[in-house]
CSV table of N, CA and C in Angstrom, one decimal:
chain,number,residue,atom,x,y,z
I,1,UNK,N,85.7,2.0,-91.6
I,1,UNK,CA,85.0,3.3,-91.7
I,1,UNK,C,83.6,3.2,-91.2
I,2,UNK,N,83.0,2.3,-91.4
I,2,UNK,CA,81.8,2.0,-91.2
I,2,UNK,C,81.2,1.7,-89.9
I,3,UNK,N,82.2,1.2,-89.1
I,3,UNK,CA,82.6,1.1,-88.1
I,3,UNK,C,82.3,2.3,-87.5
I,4,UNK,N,83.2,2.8,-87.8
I,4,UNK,CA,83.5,3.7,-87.0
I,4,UNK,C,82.6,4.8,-86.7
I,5,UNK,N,81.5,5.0,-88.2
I,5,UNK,CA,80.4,5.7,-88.7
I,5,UNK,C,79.7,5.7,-87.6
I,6,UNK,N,79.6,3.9,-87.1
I,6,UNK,CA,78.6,3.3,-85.8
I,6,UNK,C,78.5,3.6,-85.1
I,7,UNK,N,80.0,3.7,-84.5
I,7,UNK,CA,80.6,3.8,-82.7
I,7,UNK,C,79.8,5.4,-82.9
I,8,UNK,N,80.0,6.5,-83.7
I,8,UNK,CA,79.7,7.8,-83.4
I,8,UNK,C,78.3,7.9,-83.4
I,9,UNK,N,77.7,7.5,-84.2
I,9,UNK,CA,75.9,7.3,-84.2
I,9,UNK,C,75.7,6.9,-83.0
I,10,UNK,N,76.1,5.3,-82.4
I,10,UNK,CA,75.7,5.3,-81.2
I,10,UNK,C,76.1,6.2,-79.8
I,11,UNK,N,77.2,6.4,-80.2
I,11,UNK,CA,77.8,7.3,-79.2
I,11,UNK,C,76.6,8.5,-79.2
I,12,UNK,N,76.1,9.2,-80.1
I,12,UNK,CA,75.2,10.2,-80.5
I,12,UNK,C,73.9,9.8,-79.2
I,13,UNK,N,73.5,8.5,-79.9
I,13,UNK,CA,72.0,8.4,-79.5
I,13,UNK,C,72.5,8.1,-78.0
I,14,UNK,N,73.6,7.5,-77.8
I,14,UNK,CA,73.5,7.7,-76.1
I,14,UNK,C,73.6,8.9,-74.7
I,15,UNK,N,74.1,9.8,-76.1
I,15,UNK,CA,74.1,11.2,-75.5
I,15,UNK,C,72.8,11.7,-75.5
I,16,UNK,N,72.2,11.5,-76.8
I,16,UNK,CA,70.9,12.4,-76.4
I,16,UNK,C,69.9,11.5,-75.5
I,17,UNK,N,70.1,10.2,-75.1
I,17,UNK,CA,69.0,9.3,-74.3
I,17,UNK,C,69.1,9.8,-72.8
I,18,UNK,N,70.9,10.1,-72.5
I,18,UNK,CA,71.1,10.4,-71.4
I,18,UNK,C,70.5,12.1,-71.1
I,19,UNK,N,70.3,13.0,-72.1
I,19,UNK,CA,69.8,14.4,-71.9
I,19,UNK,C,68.3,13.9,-71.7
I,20,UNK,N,67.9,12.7,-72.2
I,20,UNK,CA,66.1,13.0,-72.2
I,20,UNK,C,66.2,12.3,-70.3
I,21,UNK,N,67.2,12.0,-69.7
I,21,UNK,CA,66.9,11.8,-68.1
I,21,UNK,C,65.7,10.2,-68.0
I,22,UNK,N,66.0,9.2,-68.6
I,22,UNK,CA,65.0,8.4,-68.3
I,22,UNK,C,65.0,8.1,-66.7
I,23,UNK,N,63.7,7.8,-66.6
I,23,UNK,CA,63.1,7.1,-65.0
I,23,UNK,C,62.5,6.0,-65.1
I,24,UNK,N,63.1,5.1,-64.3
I,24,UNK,CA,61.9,4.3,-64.1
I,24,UNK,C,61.6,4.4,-62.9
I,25,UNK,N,59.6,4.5,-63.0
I,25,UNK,CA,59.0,5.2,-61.7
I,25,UNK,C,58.5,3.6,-61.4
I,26,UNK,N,58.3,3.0,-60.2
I,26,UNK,CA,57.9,1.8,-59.5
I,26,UNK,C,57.0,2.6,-58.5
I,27,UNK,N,55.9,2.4,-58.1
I,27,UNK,CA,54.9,2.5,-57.6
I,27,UNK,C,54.2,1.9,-57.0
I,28,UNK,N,54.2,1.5,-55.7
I,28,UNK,CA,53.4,0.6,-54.7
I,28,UNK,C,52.5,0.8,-53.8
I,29,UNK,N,51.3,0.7,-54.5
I,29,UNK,CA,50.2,1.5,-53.4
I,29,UNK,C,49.6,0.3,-53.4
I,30,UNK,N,49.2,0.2,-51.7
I,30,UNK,CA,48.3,-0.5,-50.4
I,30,UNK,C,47.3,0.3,-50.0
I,31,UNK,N,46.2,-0.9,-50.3
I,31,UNK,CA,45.5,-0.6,-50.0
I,31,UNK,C,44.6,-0.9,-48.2
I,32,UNK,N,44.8,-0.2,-47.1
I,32,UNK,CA,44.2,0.3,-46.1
I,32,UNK,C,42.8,0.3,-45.7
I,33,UNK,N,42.2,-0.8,-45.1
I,33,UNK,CA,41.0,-0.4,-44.4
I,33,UNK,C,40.5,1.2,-43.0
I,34,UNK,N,40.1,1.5,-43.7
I,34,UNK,CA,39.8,2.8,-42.8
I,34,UNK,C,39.7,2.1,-41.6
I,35,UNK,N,39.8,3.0,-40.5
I,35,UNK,CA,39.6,2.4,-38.8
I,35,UNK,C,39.0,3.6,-38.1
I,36,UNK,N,38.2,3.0,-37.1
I,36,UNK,CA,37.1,4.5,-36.3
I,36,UNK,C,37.1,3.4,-35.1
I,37,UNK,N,37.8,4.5,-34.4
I,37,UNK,CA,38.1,4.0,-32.6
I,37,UNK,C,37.1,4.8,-31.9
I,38,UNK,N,36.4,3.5,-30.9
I,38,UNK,CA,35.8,4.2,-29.9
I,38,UNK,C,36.1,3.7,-28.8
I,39,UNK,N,36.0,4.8,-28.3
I,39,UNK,CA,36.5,5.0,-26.7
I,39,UNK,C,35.7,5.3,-25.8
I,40,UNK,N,35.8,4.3,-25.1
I,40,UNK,CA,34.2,4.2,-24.1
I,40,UNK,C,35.3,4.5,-22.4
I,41,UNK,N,34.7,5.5,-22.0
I,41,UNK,CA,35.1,6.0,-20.7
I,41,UNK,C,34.7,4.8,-19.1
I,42,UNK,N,35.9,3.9,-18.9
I,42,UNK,CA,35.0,3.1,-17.8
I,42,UNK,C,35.8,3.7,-16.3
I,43,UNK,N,35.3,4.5,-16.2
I,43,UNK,CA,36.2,4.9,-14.3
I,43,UNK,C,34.9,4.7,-13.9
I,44,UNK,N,35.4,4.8,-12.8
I,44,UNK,CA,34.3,4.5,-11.6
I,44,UNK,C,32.8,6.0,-11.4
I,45,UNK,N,32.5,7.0,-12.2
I,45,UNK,CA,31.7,7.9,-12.0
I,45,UNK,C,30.7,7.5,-13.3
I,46,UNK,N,31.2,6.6,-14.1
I,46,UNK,CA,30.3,6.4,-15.2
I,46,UNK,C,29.5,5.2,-14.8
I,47,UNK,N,30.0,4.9,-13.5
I,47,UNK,CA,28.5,3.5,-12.7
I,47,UNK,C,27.1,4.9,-12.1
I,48,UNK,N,27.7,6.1,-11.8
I,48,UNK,CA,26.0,6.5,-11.6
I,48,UNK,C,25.5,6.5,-12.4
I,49,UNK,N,24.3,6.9,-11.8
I,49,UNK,CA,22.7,7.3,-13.2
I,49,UNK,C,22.7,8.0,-13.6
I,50,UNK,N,22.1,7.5,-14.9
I,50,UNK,CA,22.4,9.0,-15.8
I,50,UNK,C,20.8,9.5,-15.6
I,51,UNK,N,20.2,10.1,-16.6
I,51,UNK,CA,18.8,10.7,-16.5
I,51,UNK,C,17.8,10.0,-16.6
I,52,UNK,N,16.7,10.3,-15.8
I,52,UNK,CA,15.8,9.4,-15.6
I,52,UNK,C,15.2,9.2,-17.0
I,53,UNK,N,15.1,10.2,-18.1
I,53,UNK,CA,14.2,9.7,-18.9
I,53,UNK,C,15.2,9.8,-20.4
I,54,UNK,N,16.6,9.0,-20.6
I,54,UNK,CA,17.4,9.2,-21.1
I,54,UNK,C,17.1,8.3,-22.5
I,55,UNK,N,17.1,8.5,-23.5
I,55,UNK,CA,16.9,7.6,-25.1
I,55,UNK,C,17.5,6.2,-25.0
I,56,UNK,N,18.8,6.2,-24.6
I,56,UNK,CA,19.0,5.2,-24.7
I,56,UNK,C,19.3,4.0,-23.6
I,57,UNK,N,19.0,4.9,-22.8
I,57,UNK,CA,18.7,3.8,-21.4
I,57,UNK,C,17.1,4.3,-20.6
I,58,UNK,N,16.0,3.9,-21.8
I,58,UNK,CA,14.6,4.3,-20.6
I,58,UNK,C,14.1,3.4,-19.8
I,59,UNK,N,13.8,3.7,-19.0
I,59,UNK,CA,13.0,3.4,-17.6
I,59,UNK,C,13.9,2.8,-17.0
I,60,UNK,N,13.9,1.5,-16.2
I,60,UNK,CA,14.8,0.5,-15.6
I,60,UNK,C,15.3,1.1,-14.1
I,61,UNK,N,15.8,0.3,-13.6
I,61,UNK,CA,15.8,0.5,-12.1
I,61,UNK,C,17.4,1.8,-12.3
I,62,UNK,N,18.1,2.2,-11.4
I,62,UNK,CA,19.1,3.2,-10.9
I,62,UNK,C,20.3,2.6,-12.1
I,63,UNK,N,20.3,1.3,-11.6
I,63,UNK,CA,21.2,0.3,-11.9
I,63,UNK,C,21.1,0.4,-13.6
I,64,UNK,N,20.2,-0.2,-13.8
I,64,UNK,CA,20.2,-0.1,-15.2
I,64,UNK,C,20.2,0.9,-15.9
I,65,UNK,N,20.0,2.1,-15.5
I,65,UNK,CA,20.2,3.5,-16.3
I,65,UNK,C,21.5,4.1,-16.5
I,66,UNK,N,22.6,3.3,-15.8
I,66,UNK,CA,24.1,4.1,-15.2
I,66,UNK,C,24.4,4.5,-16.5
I,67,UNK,N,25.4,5.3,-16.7
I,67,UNK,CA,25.9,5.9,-17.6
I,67,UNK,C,26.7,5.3,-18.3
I,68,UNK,N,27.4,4.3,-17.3
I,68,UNK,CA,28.4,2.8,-18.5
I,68,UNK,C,27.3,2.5,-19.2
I,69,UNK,N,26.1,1.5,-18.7
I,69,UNK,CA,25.1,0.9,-20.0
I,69,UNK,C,24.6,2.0,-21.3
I,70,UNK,N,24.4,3.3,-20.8
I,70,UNK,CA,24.0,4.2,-21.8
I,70,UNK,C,25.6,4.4,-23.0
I,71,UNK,N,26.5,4.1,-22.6
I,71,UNK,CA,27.9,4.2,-23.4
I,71,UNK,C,27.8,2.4,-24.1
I,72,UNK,N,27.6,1.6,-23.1
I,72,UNK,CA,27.4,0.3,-23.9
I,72,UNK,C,26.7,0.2,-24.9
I,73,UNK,N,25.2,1.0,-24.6
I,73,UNK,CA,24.3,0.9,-25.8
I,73,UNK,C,24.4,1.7,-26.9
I,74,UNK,N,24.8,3.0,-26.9
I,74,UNK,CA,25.4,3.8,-27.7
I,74,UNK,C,26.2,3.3,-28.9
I,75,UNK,N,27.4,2.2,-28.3
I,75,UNK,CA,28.5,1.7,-29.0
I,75,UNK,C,27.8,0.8,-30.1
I,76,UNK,N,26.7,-0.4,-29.0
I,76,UNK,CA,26.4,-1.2,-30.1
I,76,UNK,C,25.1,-0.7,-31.3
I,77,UNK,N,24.6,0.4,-30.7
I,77,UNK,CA,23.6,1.1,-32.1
I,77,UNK,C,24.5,2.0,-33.1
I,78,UNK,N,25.7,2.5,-32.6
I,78,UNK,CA,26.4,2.6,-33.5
I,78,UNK,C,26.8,1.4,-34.7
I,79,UNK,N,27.2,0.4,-34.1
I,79,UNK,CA,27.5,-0.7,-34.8
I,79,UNK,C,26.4,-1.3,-35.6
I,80,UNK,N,25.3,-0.9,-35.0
I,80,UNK,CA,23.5,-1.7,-35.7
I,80,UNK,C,23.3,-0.6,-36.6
I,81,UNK,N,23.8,0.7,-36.6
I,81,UNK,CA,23.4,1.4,-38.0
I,81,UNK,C,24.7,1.7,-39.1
I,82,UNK,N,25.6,0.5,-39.1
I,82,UNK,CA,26.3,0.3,-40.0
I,82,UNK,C,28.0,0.9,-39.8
I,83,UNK,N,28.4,1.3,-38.9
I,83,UNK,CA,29.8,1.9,-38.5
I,83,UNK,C,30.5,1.1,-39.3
I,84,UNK,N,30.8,-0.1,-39.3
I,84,UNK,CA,31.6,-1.0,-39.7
I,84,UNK,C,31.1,-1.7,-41.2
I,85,UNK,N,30.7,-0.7,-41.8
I,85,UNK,CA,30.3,-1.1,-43.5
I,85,UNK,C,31.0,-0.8,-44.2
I,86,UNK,N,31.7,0.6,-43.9
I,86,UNK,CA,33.1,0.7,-44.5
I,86,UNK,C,34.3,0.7,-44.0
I,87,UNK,N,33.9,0.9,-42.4
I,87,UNK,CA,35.4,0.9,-41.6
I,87,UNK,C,35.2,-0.9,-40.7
I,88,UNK,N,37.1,-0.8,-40.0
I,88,UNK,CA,36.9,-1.9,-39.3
I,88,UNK,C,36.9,-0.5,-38.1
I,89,UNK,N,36.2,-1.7,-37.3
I,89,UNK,CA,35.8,-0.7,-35.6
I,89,UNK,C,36.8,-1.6,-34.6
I,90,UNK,N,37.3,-0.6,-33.7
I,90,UNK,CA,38.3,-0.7,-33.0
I,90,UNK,C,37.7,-0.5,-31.2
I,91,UNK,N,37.1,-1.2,-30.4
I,91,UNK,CA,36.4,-0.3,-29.2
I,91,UNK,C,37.4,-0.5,-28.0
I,92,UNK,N,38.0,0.5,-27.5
I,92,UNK,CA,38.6,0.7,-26.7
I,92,UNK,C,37.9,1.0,-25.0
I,93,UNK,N,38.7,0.9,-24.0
I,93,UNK,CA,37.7,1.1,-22.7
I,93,UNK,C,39.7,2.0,-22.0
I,94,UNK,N,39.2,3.5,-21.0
I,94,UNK,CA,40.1,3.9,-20.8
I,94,UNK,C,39.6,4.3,-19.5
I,95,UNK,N,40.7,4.1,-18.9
I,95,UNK,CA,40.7,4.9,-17.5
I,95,UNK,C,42.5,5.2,-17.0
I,96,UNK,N,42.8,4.5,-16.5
I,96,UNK,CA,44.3,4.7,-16.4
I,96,UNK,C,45.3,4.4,-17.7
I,97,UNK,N,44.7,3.5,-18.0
I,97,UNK,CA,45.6,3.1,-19.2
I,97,UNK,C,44.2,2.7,-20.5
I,98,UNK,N,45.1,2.5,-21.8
I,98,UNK,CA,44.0,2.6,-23.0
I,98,UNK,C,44.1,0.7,-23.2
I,99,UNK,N,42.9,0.5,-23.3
I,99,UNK,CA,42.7,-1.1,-23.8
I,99,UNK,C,42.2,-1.3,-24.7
I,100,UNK,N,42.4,-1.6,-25.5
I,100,UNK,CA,41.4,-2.6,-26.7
I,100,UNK,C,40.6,-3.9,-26.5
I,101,UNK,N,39.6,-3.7,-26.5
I,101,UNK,CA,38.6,-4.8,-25.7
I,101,UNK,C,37.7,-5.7,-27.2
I,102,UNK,N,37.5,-4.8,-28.0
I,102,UNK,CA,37.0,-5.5,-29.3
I,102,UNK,C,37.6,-5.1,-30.4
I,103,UNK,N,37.1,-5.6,-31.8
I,103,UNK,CA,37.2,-5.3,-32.9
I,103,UNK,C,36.1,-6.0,-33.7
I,104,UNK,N,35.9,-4.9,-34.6
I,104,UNK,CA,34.4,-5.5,-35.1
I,104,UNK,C,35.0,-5.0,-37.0
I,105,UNK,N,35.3,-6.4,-37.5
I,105,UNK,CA,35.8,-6.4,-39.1
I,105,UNK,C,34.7,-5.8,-39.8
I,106,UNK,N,35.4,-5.0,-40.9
I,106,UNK,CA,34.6,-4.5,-42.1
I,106,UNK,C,33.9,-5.5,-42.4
I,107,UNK,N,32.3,-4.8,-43.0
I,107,UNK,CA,31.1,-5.7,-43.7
I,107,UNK,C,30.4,-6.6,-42.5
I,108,UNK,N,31.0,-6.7,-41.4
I,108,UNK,CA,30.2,-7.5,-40.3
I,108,UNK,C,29.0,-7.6,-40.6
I,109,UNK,N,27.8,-8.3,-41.0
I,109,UNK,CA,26.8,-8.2,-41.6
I,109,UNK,C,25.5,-8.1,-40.0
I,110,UNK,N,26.1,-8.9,-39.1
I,110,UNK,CA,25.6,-8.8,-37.6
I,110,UNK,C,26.9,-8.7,-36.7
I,111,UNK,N,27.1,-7.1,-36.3
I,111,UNK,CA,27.9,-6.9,-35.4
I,111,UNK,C,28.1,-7.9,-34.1
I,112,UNK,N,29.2,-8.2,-33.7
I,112,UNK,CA,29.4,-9.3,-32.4
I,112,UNK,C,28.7,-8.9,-31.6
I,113,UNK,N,28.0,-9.7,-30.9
I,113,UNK,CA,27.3,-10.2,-29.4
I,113,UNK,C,28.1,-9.7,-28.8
I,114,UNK,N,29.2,-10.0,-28.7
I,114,UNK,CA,29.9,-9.7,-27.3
I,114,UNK,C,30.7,-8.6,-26.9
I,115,UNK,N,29.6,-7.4,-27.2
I,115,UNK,CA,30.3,-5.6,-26.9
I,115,UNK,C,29.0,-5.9,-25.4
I,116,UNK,N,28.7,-6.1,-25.2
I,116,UNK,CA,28.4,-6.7,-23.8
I,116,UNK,C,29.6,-7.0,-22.8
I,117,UNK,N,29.9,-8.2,-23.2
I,117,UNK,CA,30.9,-8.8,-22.5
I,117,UNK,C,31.8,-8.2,-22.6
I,118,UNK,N,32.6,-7.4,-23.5
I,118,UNK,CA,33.4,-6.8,-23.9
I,118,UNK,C,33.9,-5.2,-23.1
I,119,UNK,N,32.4,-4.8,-23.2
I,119,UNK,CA,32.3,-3.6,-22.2
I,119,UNK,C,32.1,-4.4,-20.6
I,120,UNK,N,33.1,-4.2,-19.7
I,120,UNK,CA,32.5,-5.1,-18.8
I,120,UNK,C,31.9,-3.7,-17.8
I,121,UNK,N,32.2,-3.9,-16.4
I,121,UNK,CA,31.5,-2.6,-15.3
I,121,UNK,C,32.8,-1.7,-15.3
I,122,UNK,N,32.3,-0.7,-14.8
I,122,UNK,CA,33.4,0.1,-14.7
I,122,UNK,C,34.1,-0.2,-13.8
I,123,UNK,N,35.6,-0.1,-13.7
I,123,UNK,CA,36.2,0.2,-12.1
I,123,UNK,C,37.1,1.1,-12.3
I,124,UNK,N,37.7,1.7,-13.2
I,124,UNK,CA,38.9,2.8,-13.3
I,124,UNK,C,38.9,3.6,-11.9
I,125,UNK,N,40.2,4.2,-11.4
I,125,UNK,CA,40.2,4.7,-10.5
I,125,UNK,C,39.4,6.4,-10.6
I,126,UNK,N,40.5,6.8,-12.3
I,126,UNK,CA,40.2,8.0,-12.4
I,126,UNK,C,40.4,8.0,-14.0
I,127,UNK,N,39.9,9.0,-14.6
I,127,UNK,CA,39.6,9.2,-16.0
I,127,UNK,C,40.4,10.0,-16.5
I,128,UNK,N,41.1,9.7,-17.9
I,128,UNK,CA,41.5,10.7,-18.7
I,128,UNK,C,42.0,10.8,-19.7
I,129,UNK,N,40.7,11.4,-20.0
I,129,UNK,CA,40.9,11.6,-22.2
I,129,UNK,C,41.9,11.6,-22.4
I,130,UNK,N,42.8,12.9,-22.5
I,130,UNK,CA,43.8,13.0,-23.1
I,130,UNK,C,45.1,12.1,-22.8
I,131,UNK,N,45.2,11.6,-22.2
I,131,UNK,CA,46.1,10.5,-21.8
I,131,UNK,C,45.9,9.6,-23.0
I,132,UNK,N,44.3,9.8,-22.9
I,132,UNK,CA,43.8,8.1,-23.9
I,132,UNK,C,43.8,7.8,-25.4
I,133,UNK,N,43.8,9.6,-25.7
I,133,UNK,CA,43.6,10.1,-27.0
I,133,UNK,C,45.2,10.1,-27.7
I,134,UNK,N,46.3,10.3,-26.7
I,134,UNK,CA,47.5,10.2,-27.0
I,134,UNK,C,47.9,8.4,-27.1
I,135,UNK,N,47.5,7.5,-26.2
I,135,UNK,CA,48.1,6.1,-26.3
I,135,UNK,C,47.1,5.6,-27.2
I,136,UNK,N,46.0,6.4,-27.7
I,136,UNK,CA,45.1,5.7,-29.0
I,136,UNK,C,46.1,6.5,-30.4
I,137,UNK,N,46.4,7.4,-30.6
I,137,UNK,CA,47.7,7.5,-31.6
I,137,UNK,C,48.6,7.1,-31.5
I,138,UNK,N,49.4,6.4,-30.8
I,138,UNK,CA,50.7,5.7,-30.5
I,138,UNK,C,50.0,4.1,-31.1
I,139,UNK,N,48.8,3.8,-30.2
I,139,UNK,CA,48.4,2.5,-31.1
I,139,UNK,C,48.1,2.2,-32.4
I,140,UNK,N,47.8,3.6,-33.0
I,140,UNK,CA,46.8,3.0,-34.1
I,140,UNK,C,48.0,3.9,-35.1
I,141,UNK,N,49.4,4.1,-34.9
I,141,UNK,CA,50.1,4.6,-36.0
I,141,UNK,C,50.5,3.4,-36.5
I,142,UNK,N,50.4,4.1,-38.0
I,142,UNK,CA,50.7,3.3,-39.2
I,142,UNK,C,49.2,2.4,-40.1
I,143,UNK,N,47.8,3.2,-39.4
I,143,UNK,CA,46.5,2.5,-39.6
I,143,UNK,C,46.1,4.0,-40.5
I,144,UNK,N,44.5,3.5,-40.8
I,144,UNK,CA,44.4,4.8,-41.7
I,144,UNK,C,43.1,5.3,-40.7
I,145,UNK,N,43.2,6.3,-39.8
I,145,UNK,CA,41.8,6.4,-38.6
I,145,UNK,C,41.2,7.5,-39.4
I,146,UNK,N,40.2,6.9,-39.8
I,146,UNK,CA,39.1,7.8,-39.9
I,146,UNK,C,38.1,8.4,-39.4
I,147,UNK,N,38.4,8.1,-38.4
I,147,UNK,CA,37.4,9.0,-36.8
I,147,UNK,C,37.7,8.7,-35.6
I,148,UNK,N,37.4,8.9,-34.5
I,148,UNK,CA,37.1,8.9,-33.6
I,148,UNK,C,35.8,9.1,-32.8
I,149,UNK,N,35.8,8.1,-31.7
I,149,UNK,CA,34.3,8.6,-31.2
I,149,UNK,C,34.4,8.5,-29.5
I,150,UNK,N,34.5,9.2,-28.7
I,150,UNK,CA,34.7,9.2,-27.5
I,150,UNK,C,33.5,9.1,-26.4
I,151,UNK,N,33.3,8.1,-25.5
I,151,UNK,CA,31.5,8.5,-24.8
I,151,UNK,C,32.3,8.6,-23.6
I,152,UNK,N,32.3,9.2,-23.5
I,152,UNK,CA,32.5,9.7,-21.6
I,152,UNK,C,31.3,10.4,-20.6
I,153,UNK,N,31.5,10.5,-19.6
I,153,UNK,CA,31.0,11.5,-18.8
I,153,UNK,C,31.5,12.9,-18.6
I,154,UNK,N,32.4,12.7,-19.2
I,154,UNK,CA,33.0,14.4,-19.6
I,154,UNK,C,33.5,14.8,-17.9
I,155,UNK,N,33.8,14.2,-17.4
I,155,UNK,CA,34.8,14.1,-16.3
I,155,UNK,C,35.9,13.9,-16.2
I,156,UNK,N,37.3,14.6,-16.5
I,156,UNK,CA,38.5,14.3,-16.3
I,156,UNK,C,38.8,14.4,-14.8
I,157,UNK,N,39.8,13.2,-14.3
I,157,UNK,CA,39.8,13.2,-12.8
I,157,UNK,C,41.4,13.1,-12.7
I,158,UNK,N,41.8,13.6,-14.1
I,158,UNK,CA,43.4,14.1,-14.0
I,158,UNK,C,43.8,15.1,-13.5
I,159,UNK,N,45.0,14.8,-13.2
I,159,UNK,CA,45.6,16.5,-12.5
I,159,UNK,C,47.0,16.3,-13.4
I,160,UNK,N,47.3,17.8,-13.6
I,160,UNK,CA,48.2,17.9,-13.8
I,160,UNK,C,49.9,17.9,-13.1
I,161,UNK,N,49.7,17.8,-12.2
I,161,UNK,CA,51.4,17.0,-11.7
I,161,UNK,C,50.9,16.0,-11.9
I,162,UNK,N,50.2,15.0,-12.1
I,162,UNK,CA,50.7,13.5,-12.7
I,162,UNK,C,51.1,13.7,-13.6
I,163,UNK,N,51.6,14.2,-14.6
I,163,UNK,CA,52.0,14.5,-16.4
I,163,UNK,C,51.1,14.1,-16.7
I,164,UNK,N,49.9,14.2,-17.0
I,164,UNK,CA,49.0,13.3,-17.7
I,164,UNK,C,48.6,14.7,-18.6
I,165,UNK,N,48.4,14.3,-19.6
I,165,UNK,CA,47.8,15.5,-20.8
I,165,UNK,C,46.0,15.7,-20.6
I,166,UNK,N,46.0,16.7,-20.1
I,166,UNK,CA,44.5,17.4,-19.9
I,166,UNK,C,44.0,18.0,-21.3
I,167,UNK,N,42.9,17.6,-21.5
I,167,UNK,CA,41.8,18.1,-22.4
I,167,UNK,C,41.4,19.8,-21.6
């Protein structure tokens, strides 16, 4: 009898355990360094000069004013006033196709020397954002991008019968 008293008690509490629906919730969170791509425009219209009396490229001969060095210098004062303190930086160079030419790790305390070297001269045939801005989301899925920063000349030299996606 006593027994049997059991089997129905438990029988009981297993009925009401199964109405309270238990879960077990597992939970796995990763944690992600933010990422901020820049995209430095190198086709061949970003070798002229840019303005004679421009911030970040003053005085200097034709040569030295072009509009690549003023995107070179741009990238690395970005990097001198701290870009990569909380993000890792990603610098890309586009013209026909999208490259990743550096990476500059979270906390870098002296961003790398070599966004110089890195940025070399231009030669791209022809330019285009949107092309670039689409194979920089194909690259960077599954990252956590927290910006973007594009220097161009603001010249697309895309057409559309190439398929290329126009800004």
């Amino acid at each position: 009898r006593n027994v049997l008293a059991l089997l129905r008690l438990a029988t009981a509490g297993l009925l009401v355990l199964m109405l309270l629906k238990p879960a077990l919730n597992i939970v796995h969170t990763e944690k992600r360094t933010p990422v901020v791509a820049v995209l430095v425009d190198e086709s061949l219209s970003m070798s002229y000069p840019d303005a004679r009396h421009h911030a970040l490229a003053p005085g200097g001969t034709r040569a030295e004013r072009s509009r690549f060095d003023v995107a070179r210098e741009a990238t690395r004062r970005l990097l001198e006033q701290g870009l990569n303190r909380d993000h890792r930086v990603l610098i890309y160079t586009f013209s026909g196709n999208l490259e990743r030419v550096s990476e500059v790790a979270v906390g870098d305390a002296k961003p790398r020397a070599d966004i110089r070297q890195a940025l070399t001269e231009p030669t791209g045939a022809h330019s285009n954002p949107g092309d670039a801005l689409v194979d920089l989301a194909r690259d960077l899925s599954g990252n956590k991008l927290a910006g973007m920063v594009l220097i161009s000349d603001g010249r697309s030299t895309a057409t559309s019968q190439s398929g290329a996606v126009t800004l």
